[in-house]
Coordinates of C-alpha atoms and ligand atoms in Angstrom, one line a residue:
M1 CA 57.4 58.8 -149.6
A2 CA 57.2 57.4 -146.1
Y3 CA 57.3 53.7 -147.4
S4 CA 60.1 53.3 -149.9
S5 CA 62.1 50.3 -150.8
V6 CA 65.6 51.4 -151.8
N7 CA 68.4 49.0 -152.4
P8 CA 71.2 50.2 -150.2
F9 CA 73.8 48.3 -152.3
N10 CA 73.3 50.7 -155.1
G11 CA 70.9 53.4 -154.0
K12 CA 68.2 52.4 -156.6
L13 CA 64.6 53.0 -155.7
L14 CA 62.8 49.6 -156.1
K15 CA 59.3 50.5 -155.2
S16 CA 57.3 53.0 -153.1
F17 CA 53.9 52.8 -151.5
D18 CA 51.3 55.3 -150.4
E19 CA 50.2 55.5 -146.8
L20 CA 46.7 54.3 -146.1
T21 CA 44.0 57.0 -146.0
D22 CA 42.2 57.3 -142.7
K23 CA 39.2 55.6 -144.3
E24 CA 41.3 52.6 -145.4
L25 CA 42.9 52.4 -142.0
E26 CA 39.4 52.4 -140.4
E27 CA 38.3 49.5 -142.7
K28 CA 41.3 47.5 -141.6
L29 CA 40.6 48.1 -137.9
V30 CA 36.9 47.1 -138.5
A31 CA 38.1 43.9 -140.1
A32 CA 40.6 43.1 -137.3
E33 CA 37.9 43.6 -134.7
K34 CA 35.5 41.5 -136.5
C35 CA 38.0 38.7 -137.0
Y36 CA 38.8 38.8 -133.2
K37 CA 35.2 38.1 -132.3
T38 CA 35.4 34.7 -134.0
W39 CA 39.2 33.9 -133.6
K40 CA 39.1 34.2 -129.8
H41 CA 36.6 31.3 -129.7
T42 CA 38.7 29.0 -132.0
S43 CA 40.5 26.0 -130.4
Y44 CA 44.3 25.9 -130.2
A45 CA 44.2 23.2 -132.9
E46 CA 42.4 25.5 -135.3
R47 CA 44.8 28.3 -134.7
A48 CA 47.8 26.0 -135.0
K49 CA 46.6 24.9 -138.4
I50 CA 47.0 28.4 -139.8
V51 CA 50.2 29.4 -137.9
A52 CA 51.9 26.0 -138.6
N53 CA 50.9 26.4 -142.2
A54 CA 52.5 29.8 -142.3
A55 CA 55.6 28.3 -140.8
K56 CA 55.6 25.6 -143.4
L57 CA 55.2 28.0 -146.4
L58 CA 57.9 30.2 -145.0
G59 CA 60.2 27.2 -144.8
E60 CA 59.4 26.3 -148.4
R61 CA 60.0 29.8 -149.7
V62 CA 63.2 30.7 -147.9
D63 CA 65.0 31.9 -151.0
E64 CA 62.2 34.2 -152.2
F65 CA 61.7 35.8 -148.8
A66 CA 65.4 36.2 -148.2
H67 CA 65.9 37.8 -151.7
T68 CA 63.3 40.4 -151.0
M69 CA 65.0 41.3 -147.6
T70 CA 68.5 41.5 -149.1
L71 CA 67.4 43.8 -151.9
E72 CA 65.4 46.0 -149.5
M73 CA 67.7 46.4 -146.5
G74 CA 71.1 44.9 -147.6
K75 CA 71.3 41.9 -145.3
R76 CA 73.9 39.4 -146.6
I77 CA 72.0 36.6 -148.4
D78 CA 73.2 33.7 -146.1
E79 CA 72.2 35.7 -143.1
A80 CA 68.9 36.5 -144.7
R81 CA 68.2 32.9 -145.4
G82 CA 69.0 32.1 -141.8
E83 CA 66.5 34.7 -140.6
V84 CA 63.7 33.3 -142.8
K85 CA 64.3 29.8 -141.5
F86 CA 64.4 31.0 -137.9
S87 CA 61.2 32.9 -138.4
S88 CA 59.6 29.8 -139.7
D89 CA 60.9 27.9 -136.6
I90 CA 59.4 30.5 -134.2
L91 CA 55.9 30.2 -135.8
A92 CA 56.1 26.4 -135.7
Y93 CA 57.3 26.5 -132.0
Y94 CA 54.2 28.5 -130.9
A95 CA 51.9 26.5 -133.0
K96 CA 53.1 23.4 -131.2
N97 CA 53.5 24.8 -127.6
A98 CA 50.9 27.5 -127.1
E99 CA 48.2 25.3 -125.6
R100 CA 50.7 24.0 -123.0
F101 CA 52.0 27.5 -122.2
L102 CA 48.5 28.8 -121.7
A103 CA 46.9 25.8 -120.0
P104 CA 45.0 26.5 -116.7
Q105 CA 47.3 26.6 -113.7
K106 CA 46.2 25.0 -110.5
L107 CA 46.7 27.1 -107.4
N108 CA 46.7 25.9 -103.8
P109 CA 44.8 28.3 -101.5
T110 CA 44.3 27.4 -97.8
I111 CA 40.6 27.2 -98.4
G112 CA 38.9 25.7 -101.4
D113 CA 40.5 25.4 -104.8
A114 CA 41.5 27.9 -107.5
H115 CA 43.1 28.1 -110.8
M116 CA 44.4 30.7 -113.2
E117 CA 43.2 30.7 -116.8
S118 CA 44.5 32.6 -119.7
S119 CA 42.3 34.2 -122.4
P120 CA 43.0 36.6 -125.3
I121 CA 42.4 40.3 -124.9
G122 CA 41.8 41.6 -128.4
V123 CA 43.5 43.4 -131.3
I124 CA 47.2 44.0 -130.6
F125 CA 49.1 46.8 -132.3
G126 CA 52.7 45.9 -133.2
V127 CA 55.3 48.5 -134.3
E128 CA 58.4 46.8 -135.7
P129 CA 61.9 47.7 -137.0
W130 CA 63.6 46.9 -140.3
N131 CA 66.8 45.2 -139.0
F132 CA 65.2 41.8 -138.8
P133 CA 62.2 42.3 -141.2
Y134 CA 60.6 38.9 -140.7
Y135 CA 62.0 37.6 -137.4
Q136 CA 60.6 40.6 -135.6
L137 CA 57.2 39.9 -137.1
A138 CA 57.4 36.2 -136.3
R139 CA 58.2 37.1 -132.7
V140 CA 54.8 38.8 -132.3
A141 CA 52.7 36.7 -134.8
G142 CA 53.6 33.3 -133.4
P143 CA 52.7 33.9 -129.7
H144 CA 49.9 36.5 -130.0
L145 CA 47.9 34.8 -132.8
M146 CA 48.2 31.4 -131.0
A147 CA 46.9 33.1 -127.8
G148 CA 43.8 34.0 -129.6
N149 CA 44.6 37.7 -130.2
V150 CA 44.7 39.3 -133.7
L151 CA 47.4 41.7 -135.0
V152 CA 47.7 44.9 -136.8
I153 CA 51.3 45.8 -137.6
K154 CA 53.1 49.0 -138.5
H155 CA 56.5 48.0 -140.0
A156 CA 59.4 50.3 -140.7
G157 CA 59.2 52.7 -143.6
C158 CA 62.2 51.2 -145.4
V159 CA 60.9 47.5 -145.6
P160 CA 57.4 47.8 -147.1
Q161 CA 58.0 44.8 -149.4
C162 CA 59.0 42.5 -146.5
A163 CA 56.0 43.8 -144.6
I164 CA 53.6 43.0 -147.4
A165 CA 55.2 39.6 -148.1
F166 CA 54.6 38.6 -144.5
E167 CA 51.0 39.7 -144.5
K168 CA 50.5 37.7 -147.7
L169 CA 52.2 34.6 -146.1
F170 CA 49.3 34.5 -143.6
I171 CA 46.7 34.9 -146.4
D172 CA 48.3 32.1 -148.3
A173 CA 48.3 30.0 -145.1
G174 CA 44.5 30.3 -144.9
A175 CA 44.2 33.1 -142.3
P176 CA 40.7 34.7 -142.1
V177 CA 40.5 38.4 -143.2
G178 CA 41.7 40.6 -140.4
L179 CA 43.8 38.1 -138.5
Y180 CA 47.2 39.6 -139.5
T181 CA 47.1 43.1 -141.1
N182 CA 50.0 45.2 -142.3
L183 CA 49.4 48.9 -141.9
L184 CA 51.3 51.3 -144.1
I185 CA 50.6 54.3 -141.8
S186 CA 52.2 57.5 -140.6
H187 CA 53.4 58.2 -137.0
A188 CA 50.3 60.4 -136.5
Q189 CA 48.0 57.6 -137.6
S190 CA 49.9 55.2 -135.4
D191 CA 49.1 57.5 -132.4
K192 CA 45.4 57.2 -133.3
V193 CA 45.7 53.5 -133.5
V194 CA 47.2 53.3 -130.0
D195 CA 44.3 55.5 -128.8
D196 CA 41.6 53.5 -130.6
D197 CA 39.3 51.5 -128.2
R198 CA 39.5 48.4 -130.3
I199 CA 43.3 48.1 -129.7
K200 CA 44.0 46.3 -126.4
G201 CA 47.7 46.2 -126.3
V202 CA 50.9 47.6 -128.0
A203 CA 54.1 45.7 -128.7
L204 CA 57.0 47.9 -130.0
T205 CA 60.5 46.9 -131.0
G206 CA 62.6 49.9 -132.0
S207 CA 64.6 52.8 -130.6
V208 CA 64.4 54.4 -127.2
D209 CA 62.8 57.5 -128.6
A210 CA 60.0 55.5 -130.3
G211 CA 59.6 53.5 -127.2
R212 CA 59.2 56.5 -124.9
S213 CA 56.6 58.0 -127.3
I214 CA 54.5 54.9 -127.8
A215 CA 54.7 53.6 -124.3
A216 CA 53.6 57.0 -123.0
R217 CA 50.7 56.9 -125.3
A218 CA 49.7 53.4 -124.4
G219 CA 50.1 54.3 -120.7
Q220 CA 47.7 57.2 -121.1
N221 CA 45.2 54.8 -122.5
L222 CA 45.9 52.3 -119.7
K223 CA 46.9 49.6 -122.3
P224 CA 49.5 47.0 -121.6
S225 CA 52.7 47.3 -123.7
S226 CA 55.9 45.5 -124.3
M227 CA 59.0 47.5 -125.3
E228 CA 62.0 45.9 -126.9
L229 CA 64.4 48.8 -127.4
G230 CA 68.1 49.5 -128.0
G231 CA 71.1 48.1 -126.4
S232 CA 74.9 48.6 -125.9
D233 CA 75.9 45.2 -124.9
A234 CA 79.2 44.6 -123.1
F235 CA 81.5 41.9 -124.5
I236 CA 83.7 41.2 -121.5
V237 CA 87.0 39.4 -122.1
L238 CA 88.7 38.1 -118.9
E239 CA 92.4 37.4 -118.8
D240 CA 91.9 33.6 -119.0
A241 CA 89.8 33.7 -122.2
D242 CA 90.7 31.5 -125.1
L243 CA 91.3 34.1 -127.9
D244 CA 91.1 31.5 -130.6
H245 CA 87.5 31.1 -129.5
T246 CA 86.8 34.7 -128.5
I247 CA 88.0 36.6 -131.6
P248 CA 85.6 35.0 -134.1
W249 CA 82.7 35.6 -131.7
A250 CA 83.8 39.3 -131.2
V251 CA 83.8 39.8 -135.0
W252 CA 80.5 38.0 -135.4
G253 CA 79.0 39.7 -132.4
R254 CA 79.8 43.2 -133.8
M255 CA 79.4 42.5 -137.5
Y256 CA 76.4 40.2 -137.9
N257 CA 73.8 42.1 -139.9
T258 CA 76.4 44.7 -140.5
G259 CA 76.3 45.6 -136.8
Q260 CA 72.6 46.6 -136.9
T261 CA 71.4 44.3 -134.1
C262 CA 69.9 45.5 -130.8
C263 CA 71.8 42.8 -128.9
A264 CA 75.1 43.1 -130.9
A265 CA 78.3 43.4 -128.9
K266 CA 79.0 47.1 -128.9
R267 CA 81.3 47.7 -126.0
F268 CA 84.4 45.5 -125.8
I269 CA 85.7 45.5 -122.2
V270 CA 89.0 43.6 -122.0
V271 CA 91.2 42.9 -119.0
D272 CA 94.6 44.6 -119.3
K273 CA 96.6 41.4 -119.3
I274 CA 95.1 40.2 -122.5
A275 CA 94.0 43.6 -124.0
D276 CA 96.9 44.2 -126.5
K277 CA 96.7 40.7 -128.0
F278 CA 92.9 41.0 -128.2
L279 CA 93.0 44.4 -129.9
E280 CA 95.6 43.4 -132.4
R281 CA 93.7 40.3 -133.5
F282 CA 90.3 41.9 -133.4
S283 CA 91.5 44.8 -135.6
A284 CA 93.1 42.5 -138.1
A285 CA 89.9 40.4 -138.3
L286 CA 87.6 43.4 -138.8
G287 CA 90.0 45.0 -141.3
A288 CA 89.9 41.8 -143.4
L289 CA 86.2 42.2 -144.1
E290 CA 85.3 43.4 -147.6
A291 CA 82.4 45.4 -148.8
G292 CA 80.5 43.7 -151.6
D293 CA 77.1 42.7 -153.1
P294 CA 75.0 41.2 -150.3
L295 CA 73.4 38.9 -152.8
D296 CA 76.8 37.4 -153.5
E297 CA 77.5 34.5 -151.0
K298 CA 81.2 35.3 -150.9
T299 CA 80.7 38.9 -149.7
T300 CA 81.9 39.3 -146.1
M301 CA 80.3 42.8 -145.4
G302 CA 77.1 44.2 -146.6
P303 CA 75.9 47.8 -146.7
L304 CA 74.0 49.6 -143.9
S305 CA 70.2 49.5 -144.3
T306 CA 69.8 53.0 -145.7
E307 CA 71.9 56.0 -146.7
S308 CA 70.5 58.0 -143.8
A309 CA 71.5 55.3 -141.3
L310 CA 75.1 55.5 -142.7
V311 CA 75.2 59.3 -142.5
Q312 CA 73.9 59.2 -138.9
L313 CA 76.5 56.6 -137.9
L314 CA 79.4 58.6 -139.5
K315 CA 78.2 61.7 -137.6
Q316 CA 78.2 59.8 -134.3
V317 CA 81.8 58.7 -134.9
D318 CA 82.8 62.3 -135.8
D319 CA 81.1 63.5 -132.6
A320 CA 82.8 60.9 -130.5
V321 CA 86.2 62.0 -132.0
A322 CA 85.3 65.7 -131.4
H323 CA 84.9 64.7 -127.7
G324 CA 88.3 63.0 -127.4
A325 CA 87.9 59.5 -128.7
R326 CA 90.4 58.1 -131.2
V327 CA 89.7 56.0 -134.3
I328 CA 92.2 53.2 -134.6
L329 CA 90.4 51.4 -137.5
G330 CA 88.0 52.6 -140.2
G331 CA 85.8 55.6 -139.2
K332 CA 84.9 56.4 -142.8
R333 CA 82.4 55.4 -145.5
V334 CA 83.8 52.9 -148.1
V335 CA 84.5 54.8 -151.3
R336 CA 82.2 53.0 -153.7
P337 CA 78.5 53.2 -154.6
G338 CA 76.1 52.1 -151.8
S339 CA 75.8 52.8 -148.1
F340 CA 78.9 51.0 -146.9
M341 CA 81.0 51.8 -143.8
H342 CA 84.5 50.5 -142.9
P343 CA 84.5 48.4 -139.7
T344 CA 85.5 50.9 -137.0
I345 CA 87.2 50.7 -133.6
L346 CA 87.0 53.6 -131.2
I347 CA 89.3 53.8 -128.2
D348 CA 89.7 56.4 -125.4
V349 CA 86.0 57.0 -125.1
A350 CA 85.9 58.8 -121.8
K351 CA 82.8 58.8 -119.5
D352 CA 82.0 62.4 -120.3
N353 CA 82.0 61.7 -124.0
P354 CA 78.4 61.5 -125.2
A355 CA 79.5 58.4 -127.2
F356 CA 80.0 56.5 -124.0
R357 CA 76.3 56.3 -123.5
D358 CA 75.3 56.0 -127.2
E359 CA 74.2 53.0 -129.2
F360 CA 76.2 52.6 -132.4
F361 CA 73.8 50.8 -134.7
G362 CA 76.4 49.6 -137.3
P363 CA 79.9 48.4 -137.6
V364 CA 81.5 50.5 -134.8
A365 CA 83.1 48.9 -131.8
M366 CA 84.1 50.8 -128.6
F367 CA 87.1 49.3 -126.9
F368 CA 87.8 49.7 -123.2
R369 CA 90.8 48.4 -121.2
V370 CA 90.1 47.5 -117.6
K371 CA 92.3 46.4 -114.6
D372 CA 90.4 43.3 -113.6
E373 CA 87.0 41.4 -113.5
D374 CA 85.5 43.8 -110.9
E375 CA 86.3 46.9 -113.1
A376 CA 84.9 45.1 -116.1
I377 CA 81.6 44.5 -114.4
E378 CA 81.5 48.0 -113.1
L379 CA 82.0 49.4 -116.6
A380 CA 79.5 47.0 -118.1
N381 CA 76.9 48.2 -115.7
D382 CA 77.7 51.9 -116.3
S383 CA 75.2 52.1 -119.2
D384 CA 71.7 53.4 -119.7
F385 CA 70.9 50.2 -121.5
G386 CA 70.4 46.7 -120.1
L387 CA 69.7 44.3 -123.0
G388 CA 72.3 41.5 -123.2
G389 CA 76.0 40.9 -122.8
S390 CA 78.7 38.3 -122.9
V391 CA 81.6 37.2 -120.9
F392 CA 84.6 35.1 -122.2
T393 CA 86.6 33.0 -119.8
R394 CA 87.9 29.4 -119.6
D395 CA 86.3 29.1 -116.2
I396 CA 82.6 28.6 -116.7
E397 CA 81.7 29.0 -113.0
R398 CA 83.5 32.3 -113.0
G399 CA 81.5 33.2 -116.2
R400 CA 78.3 32.4 -114.3
R401 CA 79.3 34.6 -111.4
V402 CA 80.1 37.5 -113.7
A403 CA 76.9 37.0 -115.7
S404 CA 74.9 37.2 -112.4
R405 CA 76.5 40.6 -111.6
V406 CA 75.8 42.3 -114.9
N407 CA 72.5 44.2 -114.9
T408 CA 70.9 43.2 -118.2
G409 CA 68.0 41.0 -119.3
M410 CA 70.3 38.4 -120.9
M411 CA 73.9 37.2 -120.4
F412 CA 75.8 34.7 -122.5
I413 CA 79.0 32.8 -121.5
N414 CA 81.6 32.2 -124.2
N415 CA 79.2 33.2 -127.0
I416 CA 77.3 36.3 -127.9
S417 CA 73.8 37.6 -127.3
W418 CA 71.5 35.6 -129.4
S419 CA 68.0 34.3 -129.4
D420 CA 66.2 31.0 -129.7
A421 CA 62.5 30.3 -130.0
E422 CA 62.5 28.7 -126.6
L423 CA 64.4 31.4 -124.7
P424 CA 62.9 34.7 -123.4
F425 CA 64.4 37.8 -125.0
G426 CA 64.3 41.3 -123.6
G427 CA 66.0 43.9 -121.4
V428 CA 65.9 46.2 -118.5
K429 CA 66.6 50.0 -118.1
D430 CA 66.4 51.9 -121.4
S431 CA 66.3 48.6 -123.3
G432 CA 62.7 48.3 -122.3
Y433 CA 60.4 45.9 -120.5
G434 CA 58.5 42.7 -121.2
R435 CA 59.8 39.6 -122.9
E436 CA 59.3 38.1 -126.3
L437 CA 59.9 34.4 -127.3
G438 CA 59.8 31.3 -125.0
D439 CA 56.9 30.7 -122.6
M440 CA 57.1 34.3 -121.3
G441 CA 56.6 35.8 -124.7
I442 CA 53.0 34.4 -125.0
Q443 CA 52.0 35.7 -121.6
E444 CA 52.3 39.4 -122.4
F445 CA 48.9 40.0 -123.9
V446 CA 46.6 37.6 -122.2
N447 CA 44.2 38.0 -119.3
K448 CA 45.4 35.9 -116.4
K449 CA 42.1 35.3 -114.7
L450 CA 41.8 33.8 -111.2
V451 CA 38.8 31.4 -110.7
R452 CA 38.2 30.3 -107.1
Y453 CA 35.8 27.9 -105.5
A454 CA 35.5 27.9 -101.7
K455 CA 32.8 26.5 -99.6
V456 CA 32.5 29.1 -96.8
E457 CA 29.6 30.3 -94.8
A458 CA 27.9 33.4 -96.2
P459 CA 28.6 36.6 -94.2
V460 CA 25.8 37.5 -91.8
Ligands
NAP501 P1 62.9 53.3 -134.9 O1 63.2 54.5 -135.6 O2 62.4 53.4 -133.5 O3 61.8 52.5 -135.7 C1 61.2 51.3 -135.3 C2 59.8 51.3 -135.7 O4 59.1 52.3 -134.9 C3 59.5 51.6 -137.1 O5 58.4 50.9 -137.6 C4 59.2 53.1 -137.1 O6 58.5 53.6 -138.2 C5 58.4 53.2 -135.8 N1 58.4 54.5 -135.2 C6 59.4 55.3 -134.8 N2 59.0 56.4 -134.2 C7 57.6 56.3 -134.2 C8 56.6 57.1 -133.7 N3 56.8 58.2 -133.0 N4 55.3 56.7 -133.9 C9 55.0 55.5 -134.5 N5 56.0 54.7 -135.0 C10 57.2 55.1 -134.8 O7 64.1 52.3 -134.7 P2 65.2 52.0 -135.8 O8 66.3 53.0 -135.6 O9 64.6 51.9 -137.2 O10 65.6 50.6 -135.3 C11 66.7 50.3 -134.6 C12 66.4 50.4 -133.1 O11 65.6 49.3 -132.7 C13 67.7 50.2 -132.4 O12 67.7 51.1 -131.3 C14 67.7 48.8 -131.9 O13 68.5 48.5 -130.9 C15 66.2 48.6 -131.7 N6 65.9 47.1 -131.7 C16 65.6 46.5 -130.5 C17 65.3 45.1 -130.5 C18 65.0 44.4 -129.3 O14 64.5 43.3 -129.3 N7 65.3 44.9 -128.1 C19 65.3 44.4 -131.7 C20 65.6 45.1 -132.9 C21 65.9 46.5 -132.9 P3 59.1 54.4 -139.4 O15 60.2 53.6 -140.0 O16 58.0 54.7 -140.2 O17 59.7 55.7 -138.7

């Protein structure tokens, strides 16, 4: 079954769902298109009423939403609650600020006057991943609904209950039929949706492979797209870093959401002078985490999202070792029921090892020792990805200089890659293009129209 909810803590099937028939899919697209025809004419205040109401309801129902997520994809319950609250904040942020972000912008041509105005473009198709089952949805719903577009969303196969709960949230908030629609559809149906004339833009968050496939399809149809793809963020530790501050961030950066975060710290690049101390303390801290029930607040490490994700990650580690890497911590599944993996550190990952360019989507850290700051930057930039990254140093100006030289969409000094509603999120290279969140996130799927008035003589 393509849409199955399985608890990764114990492998039990919770619920499964049939995919939509083509006829059902068509009915949902008709409803979305119909809704757009009226929604695009609504005022910001009318849109904000529904989006802010969804934010409020989500804020009131944190425990219920978080519980569904933890059961379905194994996120530790306190992290799950944090995600629900953050999703509510994102919706509220756009309800409050969309009108200001999309206000007409005066231009200053040499002759006459001109302005840019922003208008919605239609039904937007979102394809979203399981690792942040609500936050990813809020990142598209907040801005694009407030801009006057409507949404049809294909969520990941392993989180159908979260997908359905989020759709229901909008119904409860008073959304008209067709404003926000969850589509339980196959990849082949998804291709048809991208091709469909009623769809005017495509927003995908997911793997590089999915991005290539869907961006190509959108391109063939000359439709705008935004791609939020994978990452292999560098965590640079310079010799003057404060390890008491750095180590907890290193652990959090790699282990938050059991390491299944696009902008997680994945490559630890440490200047030689401090490398032994860093590695000793990092290994000890990772080794102290214990697998347990993600619903139990005392648990320090949850399972991976699915058994297949675990199997794939273990294979990646084995392949890395077969090509010369060494495991100095973990490397195996935890012997107990559920899809758990020991926190793992790989060293000696040479440049010709396929792992060097891989994304490890789980609790696996690659450790690299470098001579100095320049070598750290060179190594950080030697990646197909360009999502985020961090640098740890006591000298903030030095941190800023390093941040400017790392070729990514985001850099963080003395903390790890993270997002806030107000700050644009996104990457370069294989990490994709376009930005979500902040002011930029609402500009992706709007028509920026130039309107000019100039009193000039008619041509003769
Ligand atoms: P994935 O396999 O690409 O799945 C993501 C979504 O794309 C799911 O809804 C999936 O549906 C769908 N999908 C995949 N191939 C498709 C196709 N050919 N046609 C239509 N839909 C397709 O990604 P994942 O491995 O689950 O998620 C983790 C990846 O997402 C990582 O690489 C991570 O770094 C990235 N990510 C990036 C960001 C960011 O903001 N940059 C944020 C979070 C995650 P099914 O489940 O039905 O296959």
